[in-house]
Coordinates of C-alpha atoms and ligand atoms in Angstrom, one line a residue:
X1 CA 5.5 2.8 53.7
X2 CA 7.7 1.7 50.4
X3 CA 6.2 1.9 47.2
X4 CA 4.7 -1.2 46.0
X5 CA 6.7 -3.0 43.9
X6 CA 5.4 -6.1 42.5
X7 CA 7.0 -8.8 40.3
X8 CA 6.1 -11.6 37.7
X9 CA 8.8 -14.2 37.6
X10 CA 7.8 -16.9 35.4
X11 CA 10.3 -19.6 34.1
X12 CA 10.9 -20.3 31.0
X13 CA 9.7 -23.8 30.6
X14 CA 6.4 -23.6 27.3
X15 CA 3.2 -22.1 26.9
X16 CA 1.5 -19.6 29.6
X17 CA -0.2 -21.9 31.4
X18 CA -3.9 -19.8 33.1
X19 CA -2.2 -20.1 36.2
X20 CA 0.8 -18.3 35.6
X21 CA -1.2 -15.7 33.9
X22 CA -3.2 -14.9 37.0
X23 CA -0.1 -14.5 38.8
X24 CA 1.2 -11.7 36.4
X25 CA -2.5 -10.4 36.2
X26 CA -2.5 -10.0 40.3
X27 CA 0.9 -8.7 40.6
X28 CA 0.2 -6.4 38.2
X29 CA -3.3 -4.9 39.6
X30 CA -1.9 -5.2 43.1
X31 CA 1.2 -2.5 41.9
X32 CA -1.2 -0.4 39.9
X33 CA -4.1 -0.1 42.0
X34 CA -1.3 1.2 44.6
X35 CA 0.5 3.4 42.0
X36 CA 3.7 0.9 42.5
X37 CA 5.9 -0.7 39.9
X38 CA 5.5 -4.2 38.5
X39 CA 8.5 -6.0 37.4
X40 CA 9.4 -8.5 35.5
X41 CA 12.3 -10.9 35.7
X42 CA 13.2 -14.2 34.1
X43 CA 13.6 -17.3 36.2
X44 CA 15.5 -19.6 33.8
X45 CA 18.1 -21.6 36.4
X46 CA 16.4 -24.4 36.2
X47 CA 18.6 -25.5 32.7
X48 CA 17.2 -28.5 32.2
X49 CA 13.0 -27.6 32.3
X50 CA 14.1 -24.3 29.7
X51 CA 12.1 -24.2 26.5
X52 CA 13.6 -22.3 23.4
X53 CA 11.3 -19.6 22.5
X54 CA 9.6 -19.9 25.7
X55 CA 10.6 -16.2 26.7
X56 CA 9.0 -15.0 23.3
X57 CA 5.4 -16.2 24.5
X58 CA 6.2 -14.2 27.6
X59 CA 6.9 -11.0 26.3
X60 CA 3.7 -11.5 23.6
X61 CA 1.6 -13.0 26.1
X62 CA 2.1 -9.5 28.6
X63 CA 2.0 -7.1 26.0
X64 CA -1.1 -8.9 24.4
X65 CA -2.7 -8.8 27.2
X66 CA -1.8 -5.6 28.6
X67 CA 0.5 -6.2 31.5
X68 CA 2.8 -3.7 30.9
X69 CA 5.7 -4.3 33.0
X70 CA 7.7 -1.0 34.2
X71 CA 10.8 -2.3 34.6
X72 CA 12.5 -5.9 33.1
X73 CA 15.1 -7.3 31.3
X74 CA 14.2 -4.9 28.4
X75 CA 13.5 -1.8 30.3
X76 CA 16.4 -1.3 32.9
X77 CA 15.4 0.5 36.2
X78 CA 18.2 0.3 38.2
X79 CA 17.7 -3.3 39.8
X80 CA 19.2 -5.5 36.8
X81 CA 20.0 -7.5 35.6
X82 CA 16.7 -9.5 35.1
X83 CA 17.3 -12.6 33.9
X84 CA 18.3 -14.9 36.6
X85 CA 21.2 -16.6 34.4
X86 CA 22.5 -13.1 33.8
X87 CA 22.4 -12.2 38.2
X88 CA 24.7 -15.3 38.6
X89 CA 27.3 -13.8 36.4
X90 CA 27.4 -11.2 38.8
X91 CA 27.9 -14.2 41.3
X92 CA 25.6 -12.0 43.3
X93 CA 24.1 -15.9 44.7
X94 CA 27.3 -17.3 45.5
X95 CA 28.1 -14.2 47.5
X96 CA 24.7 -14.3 49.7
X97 CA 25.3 -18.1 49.8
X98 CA 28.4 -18.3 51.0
X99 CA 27.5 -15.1 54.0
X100 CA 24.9 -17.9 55.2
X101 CA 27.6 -20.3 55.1
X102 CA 29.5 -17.6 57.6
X103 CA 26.6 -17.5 59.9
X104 CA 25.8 -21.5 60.3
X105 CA 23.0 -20.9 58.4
X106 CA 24.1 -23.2 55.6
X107 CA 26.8 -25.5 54.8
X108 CA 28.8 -27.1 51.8
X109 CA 27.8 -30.2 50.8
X110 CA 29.9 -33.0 48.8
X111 CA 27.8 -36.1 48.9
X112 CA 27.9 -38.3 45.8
X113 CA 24.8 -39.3 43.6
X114 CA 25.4 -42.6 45.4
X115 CA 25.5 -41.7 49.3
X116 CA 22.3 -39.5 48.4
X117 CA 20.9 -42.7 46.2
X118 CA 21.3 -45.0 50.5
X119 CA 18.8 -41.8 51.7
X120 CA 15.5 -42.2 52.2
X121 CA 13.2 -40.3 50.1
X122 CA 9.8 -38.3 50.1
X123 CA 7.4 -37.1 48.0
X124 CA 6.7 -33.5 48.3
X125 CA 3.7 -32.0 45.7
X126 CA 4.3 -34.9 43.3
X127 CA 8.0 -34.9 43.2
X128 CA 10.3 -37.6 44.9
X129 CA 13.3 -35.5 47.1
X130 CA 15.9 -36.9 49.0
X131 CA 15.8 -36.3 52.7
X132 CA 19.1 -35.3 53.4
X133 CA 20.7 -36.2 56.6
X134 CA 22.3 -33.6 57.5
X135 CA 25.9 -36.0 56.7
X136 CA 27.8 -32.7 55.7
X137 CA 26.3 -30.3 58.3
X138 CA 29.3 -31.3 60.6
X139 CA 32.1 -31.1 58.5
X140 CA 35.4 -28.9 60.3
X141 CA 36.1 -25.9 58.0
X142 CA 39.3 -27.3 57.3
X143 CA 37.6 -30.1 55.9
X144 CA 35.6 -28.2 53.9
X145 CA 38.3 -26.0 52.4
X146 CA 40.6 -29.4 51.5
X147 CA 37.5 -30.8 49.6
X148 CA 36.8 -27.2 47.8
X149 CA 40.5 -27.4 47.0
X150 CA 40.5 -30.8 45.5
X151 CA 37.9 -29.5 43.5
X152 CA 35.1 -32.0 44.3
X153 CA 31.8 -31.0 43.1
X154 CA 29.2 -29.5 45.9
X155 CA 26.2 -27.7 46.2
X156 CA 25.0 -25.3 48.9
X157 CA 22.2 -26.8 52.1
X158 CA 20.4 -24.4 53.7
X159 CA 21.0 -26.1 57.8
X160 CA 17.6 -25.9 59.2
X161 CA 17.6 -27.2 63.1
X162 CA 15.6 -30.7 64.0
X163 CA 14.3 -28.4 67.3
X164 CA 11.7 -25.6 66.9
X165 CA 9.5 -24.2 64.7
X166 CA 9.4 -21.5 61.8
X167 CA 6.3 -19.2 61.3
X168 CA 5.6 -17.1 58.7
X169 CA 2.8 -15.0 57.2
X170 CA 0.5 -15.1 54.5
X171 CA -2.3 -12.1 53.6
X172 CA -4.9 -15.3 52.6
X173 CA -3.7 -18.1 55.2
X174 CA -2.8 -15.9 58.3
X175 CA 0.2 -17.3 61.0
X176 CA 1.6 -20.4 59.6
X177 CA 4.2 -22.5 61.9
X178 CA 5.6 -25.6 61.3
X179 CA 7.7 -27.3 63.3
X180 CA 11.7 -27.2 61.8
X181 CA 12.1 -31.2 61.9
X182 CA 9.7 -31.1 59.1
X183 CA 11.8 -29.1 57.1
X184 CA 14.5 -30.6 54.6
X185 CA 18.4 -29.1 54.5
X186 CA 17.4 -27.8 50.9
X187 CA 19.7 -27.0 48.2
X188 CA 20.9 -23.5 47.4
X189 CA 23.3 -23.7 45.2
X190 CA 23.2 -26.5 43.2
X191 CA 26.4 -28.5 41.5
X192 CA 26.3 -27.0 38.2
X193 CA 26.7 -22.9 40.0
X194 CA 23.2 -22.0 39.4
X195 CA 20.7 -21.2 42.4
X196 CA 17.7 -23.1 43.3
X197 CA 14.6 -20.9 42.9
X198 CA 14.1 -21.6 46.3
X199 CA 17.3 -19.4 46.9
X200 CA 17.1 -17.2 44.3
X201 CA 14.0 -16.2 44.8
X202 CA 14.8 -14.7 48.2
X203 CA 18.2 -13.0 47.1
X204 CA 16.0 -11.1 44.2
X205 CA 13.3 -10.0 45.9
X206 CA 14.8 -8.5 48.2
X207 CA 17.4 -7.2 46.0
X208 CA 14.8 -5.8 43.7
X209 CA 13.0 -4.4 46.8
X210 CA 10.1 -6.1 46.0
X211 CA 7.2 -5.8 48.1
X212 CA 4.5 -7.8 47.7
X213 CA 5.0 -11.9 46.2
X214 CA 1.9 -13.4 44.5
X215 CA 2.3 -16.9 43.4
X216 CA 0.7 -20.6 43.0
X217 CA 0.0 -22.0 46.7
X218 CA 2.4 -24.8 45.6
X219 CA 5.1 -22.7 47.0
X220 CA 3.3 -22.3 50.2
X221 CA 4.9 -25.4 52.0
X222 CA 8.5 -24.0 50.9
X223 CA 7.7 -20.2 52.3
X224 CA 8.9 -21.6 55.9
X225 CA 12.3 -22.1 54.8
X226 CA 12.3 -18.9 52.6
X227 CA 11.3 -17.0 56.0
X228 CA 14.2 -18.3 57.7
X229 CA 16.7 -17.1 54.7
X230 CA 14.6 -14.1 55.2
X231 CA 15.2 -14.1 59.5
X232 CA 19.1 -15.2 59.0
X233 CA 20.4 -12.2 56.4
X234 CA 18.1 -10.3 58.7
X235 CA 16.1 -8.5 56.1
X236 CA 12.2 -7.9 56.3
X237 CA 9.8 -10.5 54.2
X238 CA 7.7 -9.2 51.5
X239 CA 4.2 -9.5 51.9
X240 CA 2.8 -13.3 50.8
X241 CA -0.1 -14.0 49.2
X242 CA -0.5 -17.6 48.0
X243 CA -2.9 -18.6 45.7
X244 CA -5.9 -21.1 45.2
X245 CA -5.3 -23.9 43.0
X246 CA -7.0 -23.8 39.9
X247 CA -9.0 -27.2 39.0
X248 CA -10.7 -28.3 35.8
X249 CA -14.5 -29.2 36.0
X250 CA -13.4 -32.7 37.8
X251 CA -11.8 -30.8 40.6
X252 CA -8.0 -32.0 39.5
X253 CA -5.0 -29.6 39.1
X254 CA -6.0 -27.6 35.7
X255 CA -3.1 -29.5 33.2
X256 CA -2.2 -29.4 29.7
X257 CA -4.7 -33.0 29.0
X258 CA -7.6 -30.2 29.6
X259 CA -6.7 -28.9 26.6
X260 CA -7.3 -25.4 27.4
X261 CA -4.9 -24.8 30.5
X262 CA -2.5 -22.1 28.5
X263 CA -3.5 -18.9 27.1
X264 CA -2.4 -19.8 24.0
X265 CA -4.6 -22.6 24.1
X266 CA -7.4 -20.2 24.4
X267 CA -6.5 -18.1 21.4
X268 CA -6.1 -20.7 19.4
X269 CA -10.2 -21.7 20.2
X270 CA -11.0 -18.4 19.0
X271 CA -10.9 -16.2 22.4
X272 CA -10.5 -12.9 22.7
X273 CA -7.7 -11.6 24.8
X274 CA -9.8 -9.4 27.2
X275 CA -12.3 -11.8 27.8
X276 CA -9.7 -14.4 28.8
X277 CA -7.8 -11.3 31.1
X278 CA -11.2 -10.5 32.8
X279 CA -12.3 -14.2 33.2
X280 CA -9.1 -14.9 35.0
X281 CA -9.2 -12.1 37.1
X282 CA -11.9 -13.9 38.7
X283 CA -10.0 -17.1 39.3
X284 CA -10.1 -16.6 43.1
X285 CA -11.0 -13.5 43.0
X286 CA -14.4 -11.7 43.1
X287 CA -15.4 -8.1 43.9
X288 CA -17.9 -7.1 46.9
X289 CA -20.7 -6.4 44.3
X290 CA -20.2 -9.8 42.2
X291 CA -19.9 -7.8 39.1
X292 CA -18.3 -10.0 36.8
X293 CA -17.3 -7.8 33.8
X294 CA -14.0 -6.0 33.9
X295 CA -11.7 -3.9 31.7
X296 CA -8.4 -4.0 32.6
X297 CA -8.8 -0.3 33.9
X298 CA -11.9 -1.6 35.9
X299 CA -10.0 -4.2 37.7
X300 CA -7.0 -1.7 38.6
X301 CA -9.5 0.3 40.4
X302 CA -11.7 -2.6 41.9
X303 CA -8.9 -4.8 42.7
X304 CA -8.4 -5.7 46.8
X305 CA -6.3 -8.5 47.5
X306 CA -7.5 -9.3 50.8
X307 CA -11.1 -10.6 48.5
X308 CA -9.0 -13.6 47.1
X309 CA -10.2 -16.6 47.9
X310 CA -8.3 -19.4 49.5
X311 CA -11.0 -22.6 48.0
X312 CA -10.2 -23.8 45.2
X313 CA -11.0 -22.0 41.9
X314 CA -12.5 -24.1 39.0
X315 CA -11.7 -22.7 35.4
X316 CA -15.7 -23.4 34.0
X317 CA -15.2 -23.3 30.2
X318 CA -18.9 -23.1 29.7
X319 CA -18.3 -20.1 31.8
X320 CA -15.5 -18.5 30.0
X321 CA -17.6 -19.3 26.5
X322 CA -20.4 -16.9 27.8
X323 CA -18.2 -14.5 29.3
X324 CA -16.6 -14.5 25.7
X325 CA -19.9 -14.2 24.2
X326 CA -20.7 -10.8 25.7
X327 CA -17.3 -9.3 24.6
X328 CA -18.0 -10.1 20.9
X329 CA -21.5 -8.6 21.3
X330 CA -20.2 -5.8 22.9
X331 CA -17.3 -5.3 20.4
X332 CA -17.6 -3.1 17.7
X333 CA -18.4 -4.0 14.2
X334 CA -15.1 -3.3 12.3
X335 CA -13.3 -5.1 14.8
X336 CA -15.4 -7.7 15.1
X337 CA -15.2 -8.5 11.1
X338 CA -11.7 -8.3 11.3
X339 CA -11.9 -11.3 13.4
X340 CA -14.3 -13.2 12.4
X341 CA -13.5 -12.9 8.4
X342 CA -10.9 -16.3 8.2
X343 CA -13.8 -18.2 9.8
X344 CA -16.4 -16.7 7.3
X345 CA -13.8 -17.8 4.5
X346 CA -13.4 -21.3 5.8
X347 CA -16.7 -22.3 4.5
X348 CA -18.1 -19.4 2.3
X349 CA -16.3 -19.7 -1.3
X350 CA -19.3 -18.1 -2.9
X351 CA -19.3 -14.4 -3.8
X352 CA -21.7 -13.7 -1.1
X353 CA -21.8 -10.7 1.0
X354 CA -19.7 -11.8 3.8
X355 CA -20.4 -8.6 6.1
X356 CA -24.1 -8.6 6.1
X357 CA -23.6 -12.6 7.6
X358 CA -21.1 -11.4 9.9
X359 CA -23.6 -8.9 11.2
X360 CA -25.8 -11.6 11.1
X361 CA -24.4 -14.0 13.9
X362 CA -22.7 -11.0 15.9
X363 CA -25.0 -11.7 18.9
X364 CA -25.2 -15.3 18.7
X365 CA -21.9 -16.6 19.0
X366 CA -19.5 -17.2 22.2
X367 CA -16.7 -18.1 19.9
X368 CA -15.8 -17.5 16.9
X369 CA -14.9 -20.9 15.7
X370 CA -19.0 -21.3 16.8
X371 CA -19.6 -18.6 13.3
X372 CA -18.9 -21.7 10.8
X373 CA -21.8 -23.9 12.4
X374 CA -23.8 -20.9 12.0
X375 CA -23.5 -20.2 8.3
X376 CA -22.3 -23.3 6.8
X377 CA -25.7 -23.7 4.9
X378 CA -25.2 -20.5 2.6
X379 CA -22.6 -22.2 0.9
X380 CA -24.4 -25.8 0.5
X381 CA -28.1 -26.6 1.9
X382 CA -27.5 -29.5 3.6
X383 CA -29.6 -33.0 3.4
X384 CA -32.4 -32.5 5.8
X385 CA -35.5 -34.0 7.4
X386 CA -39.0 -32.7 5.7
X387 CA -39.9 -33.5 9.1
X388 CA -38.3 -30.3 10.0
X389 CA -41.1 -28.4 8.5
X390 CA -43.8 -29.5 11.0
X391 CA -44.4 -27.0 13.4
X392 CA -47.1 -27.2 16.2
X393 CA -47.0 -23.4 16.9
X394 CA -46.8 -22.0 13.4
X395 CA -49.1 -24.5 12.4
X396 CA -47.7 -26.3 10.0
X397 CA -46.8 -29.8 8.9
X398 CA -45.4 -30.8 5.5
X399 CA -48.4 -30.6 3.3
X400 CA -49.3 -27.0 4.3
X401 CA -45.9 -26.5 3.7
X402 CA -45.6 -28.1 0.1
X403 CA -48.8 -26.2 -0.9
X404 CA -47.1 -22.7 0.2
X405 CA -44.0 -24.0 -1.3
X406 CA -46.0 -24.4 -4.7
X407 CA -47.9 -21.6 -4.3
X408 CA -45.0 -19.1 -3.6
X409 CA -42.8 -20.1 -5.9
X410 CA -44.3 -18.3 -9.0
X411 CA -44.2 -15.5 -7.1
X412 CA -41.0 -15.1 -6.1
X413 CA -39.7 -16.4 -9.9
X414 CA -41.9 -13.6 -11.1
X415 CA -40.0 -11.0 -8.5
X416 CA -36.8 -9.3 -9.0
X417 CA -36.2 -7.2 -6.5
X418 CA -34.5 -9.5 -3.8
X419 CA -33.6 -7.0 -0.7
X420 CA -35.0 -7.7 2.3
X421 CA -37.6 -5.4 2.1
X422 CA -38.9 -5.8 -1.2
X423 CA -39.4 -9.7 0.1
X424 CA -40.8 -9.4 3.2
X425 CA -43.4 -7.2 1.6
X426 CA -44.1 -9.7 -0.9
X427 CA -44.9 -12.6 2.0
X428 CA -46.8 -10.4 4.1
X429 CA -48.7 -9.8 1.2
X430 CA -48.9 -13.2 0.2
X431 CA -50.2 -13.7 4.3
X432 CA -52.6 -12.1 4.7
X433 CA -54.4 -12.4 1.4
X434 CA -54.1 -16.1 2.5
X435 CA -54.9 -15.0 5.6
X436 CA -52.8 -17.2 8.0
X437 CA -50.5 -16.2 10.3
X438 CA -47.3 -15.1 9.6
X439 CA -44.9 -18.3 10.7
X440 CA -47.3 -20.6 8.4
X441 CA -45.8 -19.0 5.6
X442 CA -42.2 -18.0 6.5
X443 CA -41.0 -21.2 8.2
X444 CA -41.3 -23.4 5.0
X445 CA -39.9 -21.2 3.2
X446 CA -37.4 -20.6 5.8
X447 CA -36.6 -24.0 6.0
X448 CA -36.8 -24.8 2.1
X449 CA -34.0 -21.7 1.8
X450 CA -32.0 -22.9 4.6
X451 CA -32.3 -27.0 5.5
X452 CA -31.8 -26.2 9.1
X453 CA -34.1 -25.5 12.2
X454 CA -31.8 -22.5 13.3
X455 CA -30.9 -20.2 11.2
X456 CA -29.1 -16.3 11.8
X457 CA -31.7 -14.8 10.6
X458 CA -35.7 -14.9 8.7
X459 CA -36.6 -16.5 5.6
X460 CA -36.5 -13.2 3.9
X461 CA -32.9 -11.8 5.4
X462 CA -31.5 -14.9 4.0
X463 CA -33.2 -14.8 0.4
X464 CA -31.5 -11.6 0.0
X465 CA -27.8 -12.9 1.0
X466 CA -28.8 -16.3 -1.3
X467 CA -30.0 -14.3 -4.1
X468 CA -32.8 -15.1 -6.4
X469 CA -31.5 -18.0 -8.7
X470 CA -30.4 -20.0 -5.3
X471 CA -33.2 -19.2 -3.7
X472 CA -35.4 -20.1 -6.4
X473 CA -33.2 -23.9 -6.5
X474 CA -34.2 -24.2 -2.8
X475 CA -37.6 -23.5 -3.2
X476 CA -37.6 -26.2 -6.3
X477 CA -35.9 -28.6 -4.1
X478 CA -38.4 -28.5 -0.8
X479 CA -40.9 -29.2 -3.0
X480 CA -39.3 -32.2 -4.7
X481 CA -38.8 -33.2 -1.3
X482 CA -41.8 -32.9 0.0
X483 CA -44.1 -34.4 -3.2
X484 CA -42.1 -37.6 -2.9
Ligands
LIG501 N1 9.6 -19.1 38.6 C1 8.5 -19.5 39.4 C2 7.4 -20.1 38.6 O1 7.4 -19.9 37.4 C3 8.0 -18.3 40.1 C4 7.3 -18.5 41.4 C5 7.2 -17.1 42.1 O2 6.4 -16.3 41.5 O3 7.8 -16.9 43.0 O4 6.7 -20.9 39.1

């Protein structure tokens, strides 16, 4: 058996949209689960759909996410160049091109925008082509070389027969044959030099001796016509394994409108990188045991291709939000403030101490754009409902609460020390000389100190990060509230 060798080919065209992602992410476990090589080249002939910068986001997005590639247009390893652009200089297409011209198993083509404009047309996965009728196909050679010599433009067909049929194999799908008539005379070389990527595609990885091809089941319908490139130059076909379409929560194609269909979308909502690599993993993919949390290591061991699933996966943001949830819990503290610090600053101006909050919501955020929400109220206590300090359980309603209130207050103005401790000793005291339980007493004060039902921690932990003069103010202003 030849090593693995895998490759990521993505084109340069904007953002890393989750799909392309999971196609790196596979390729990559599928070479280092085998001890192979994962590879990766850049497909930019398509001239027109090429974004500037758009190869920056692919070299951050792997080495953020830890898909180090072992060979690539930065790290040579003897099957360069690879950039696609840069393999035509070489005219390493036009060469292949022209040796299927030899064999019959394509032809030059010099029809006009205009003849092409009388064909009929189809649409194939969204996008209208041109059925070509084979007009050139019979062209003498001598024909050919007067129009190459005149110098009328042309592109390369691949000459598929109207008889037969073409099968070809995928890992996922099995036998697949279709029947030849369905397949179009597609172009190889197109009239500007460049290959298709349905051409180059072939010429590379086979070139690159690439072993195993993961990609978006999009392609799927085109891998007949690759297999017969594959069959005419006589070389073996890699192994195929075509992926399930990923869907949004409405079961439609996952696209940019769902506003979180690139990874850079996702960082930008406050998600952290391995959550997003591990979530993705299982995008079609699960292991036998239905574990669902990965490192990156984990999955290299774990990781069987023939466990991919061929229905449809749906990318379940609520999903992804809890996944994300259990990687900040599990993350630890220094590197947990790091991140969450800008969001603390966005709505805490006060000299508070921003740690001991941080601490605070830790466990009870899935993102951390979900920490402002949280804390919001230690800067300003927000207008609220004295209804809010009715409570069947902790028995209390809003005069019990505004008698407390009163009652409390001169002790805490008579208190200094304001830790934690120090507090809580002074309400338990307070409690059980009253003796009540303990919620009659914290949650109006909890509430008085806070204006909110929820809060990231008890009345005391957050008397301590308030201090004693705001406290005090909060305490004044429940029981304005609740006298009126
Ligand atoms: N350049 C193609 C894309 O970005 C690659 C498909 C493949 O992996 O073969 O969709």
């Amino acid at each position: 058996m030849s090593k693995v060798r895998t490759r990521f080919a993505p084109s340069p065209t904007g953002r890393m949209h989750v799909g392309n992602l999971r196609s790196a992410l596979y390729e990559f476990l599928i070479a280092k689960h085998a001890g192979g090589e994962f590879m990766l080249r850049i497909e930019d002939t398509d001239q027109e759909r090429y974004v500037e910068g758009a190869v920056e986001i692919i070299y951050r997005t792997m080495e953020k996410t830890g898909l180090v590639h072992d060979e690539g247009p930065d790290k040579d390893g003897g099957f360069g160049p690879y950039v696609q652009s840069e393999r035509m200089a070489t005219g390493i297409y036009m060469k292949y091109a022209k040796e299927l011209v030899e064999k019959g198993e394509a032809y030059y083509c010099f029809c006009d925008k205009e003849r092409l404009s009388t064909l009929k047309s189809e649409v194939v996965e969204g996008k209208e082509i041109t059925v070509y009728d084979k007009h050139c196909a019979s062209l003498s050679k001598e024909e050919v070389e007067a129009n190459l010599a005149a110098g009328k433009p042309f592109v390369i067909r691949q000459n598929i027969p109207n008889e037969g049929t073409t099968t070809f194999h995928d890992e996922l799908y099995g036998d697949i044959t279709v029947e030849n008539a369905e397949l179009d005379d597609m172009i190889l070389i197109k009239s500007d030099g460049y290959p298709t990527y349905n051409f180059a595609n072939v010429v590379d990885d086979h070139t690159m001796n690439i072993t195993h091809v993961v990609r978006g089941n999009e392609y799927l319908s085109s891998s007949p016509k690759y297999q017969r490139l594959y069959d005419a130059f006589g070389w073996e076909s890699p192994t195929y394994i075509h992926l399930p379409l990923i869907t949004d929560e409405n079961h439609k194609k996952l696209s940019k409108r769902s506003g979180h269909s690139s990874f850079e979308d996702l960082i930008e909502q406050g998600f952290i990188t391995e959550a997003i690599v591990n979530y993705i993993a299982l995008l079609g993919w699960s292991p036998e045991d239905n574990r669902e949390i990965f490192t990156l290591d984990e999955l290299i061991r774990d990781f069987d291709y023939t466990r991919i699933s061929k229905s449809p996966a749906v990318f379940d943001y609520v999903k992804l939000k809890w996944m994300n949830g259990e990687y900040i819990k599990a993350m630890d503290f220094d590197a947990f403030y790091e991140m969450a610090e800008p969001y603390i600053k966005e709505v805490i101006t006060k000299d508070l101490d921003l740690k001991k909050i941080a601490a605070m919501v830790k466990t009870r955020i899935e993102v951390f754009p979900d920490i402002k929400e949280h804390i919001d109220f230690f800067e300003t206590l927000p207008e609220y409902d004295t209804a809010m300090y009715t409570h069947k359980k902790m028995k209390t309603n809003e005069e019990t609460s505004l008698e407390v209130l009163k009652e409390m207050l001169p002790i805490l103005e008579a208190q200094d020390d304001y830790s934690n401790d120090a507090l809580y000793a002074t309400l338990c005291k307070f409690v059980e000389e009253k003796g009540v339980k303990n919620g009659y007493v914290m949650w109006p004060i909890r509430t008085a100190v806070s204006g909110k039902q929820m809060t990231p921690g008890g009345a005391t932990e957050l008397m301590e990060l308030l201090g004693k003069e705001e406290s005090i103010a909060r305490i004044k202003k429940g029981i304005e509230l609740l006298s009126k």
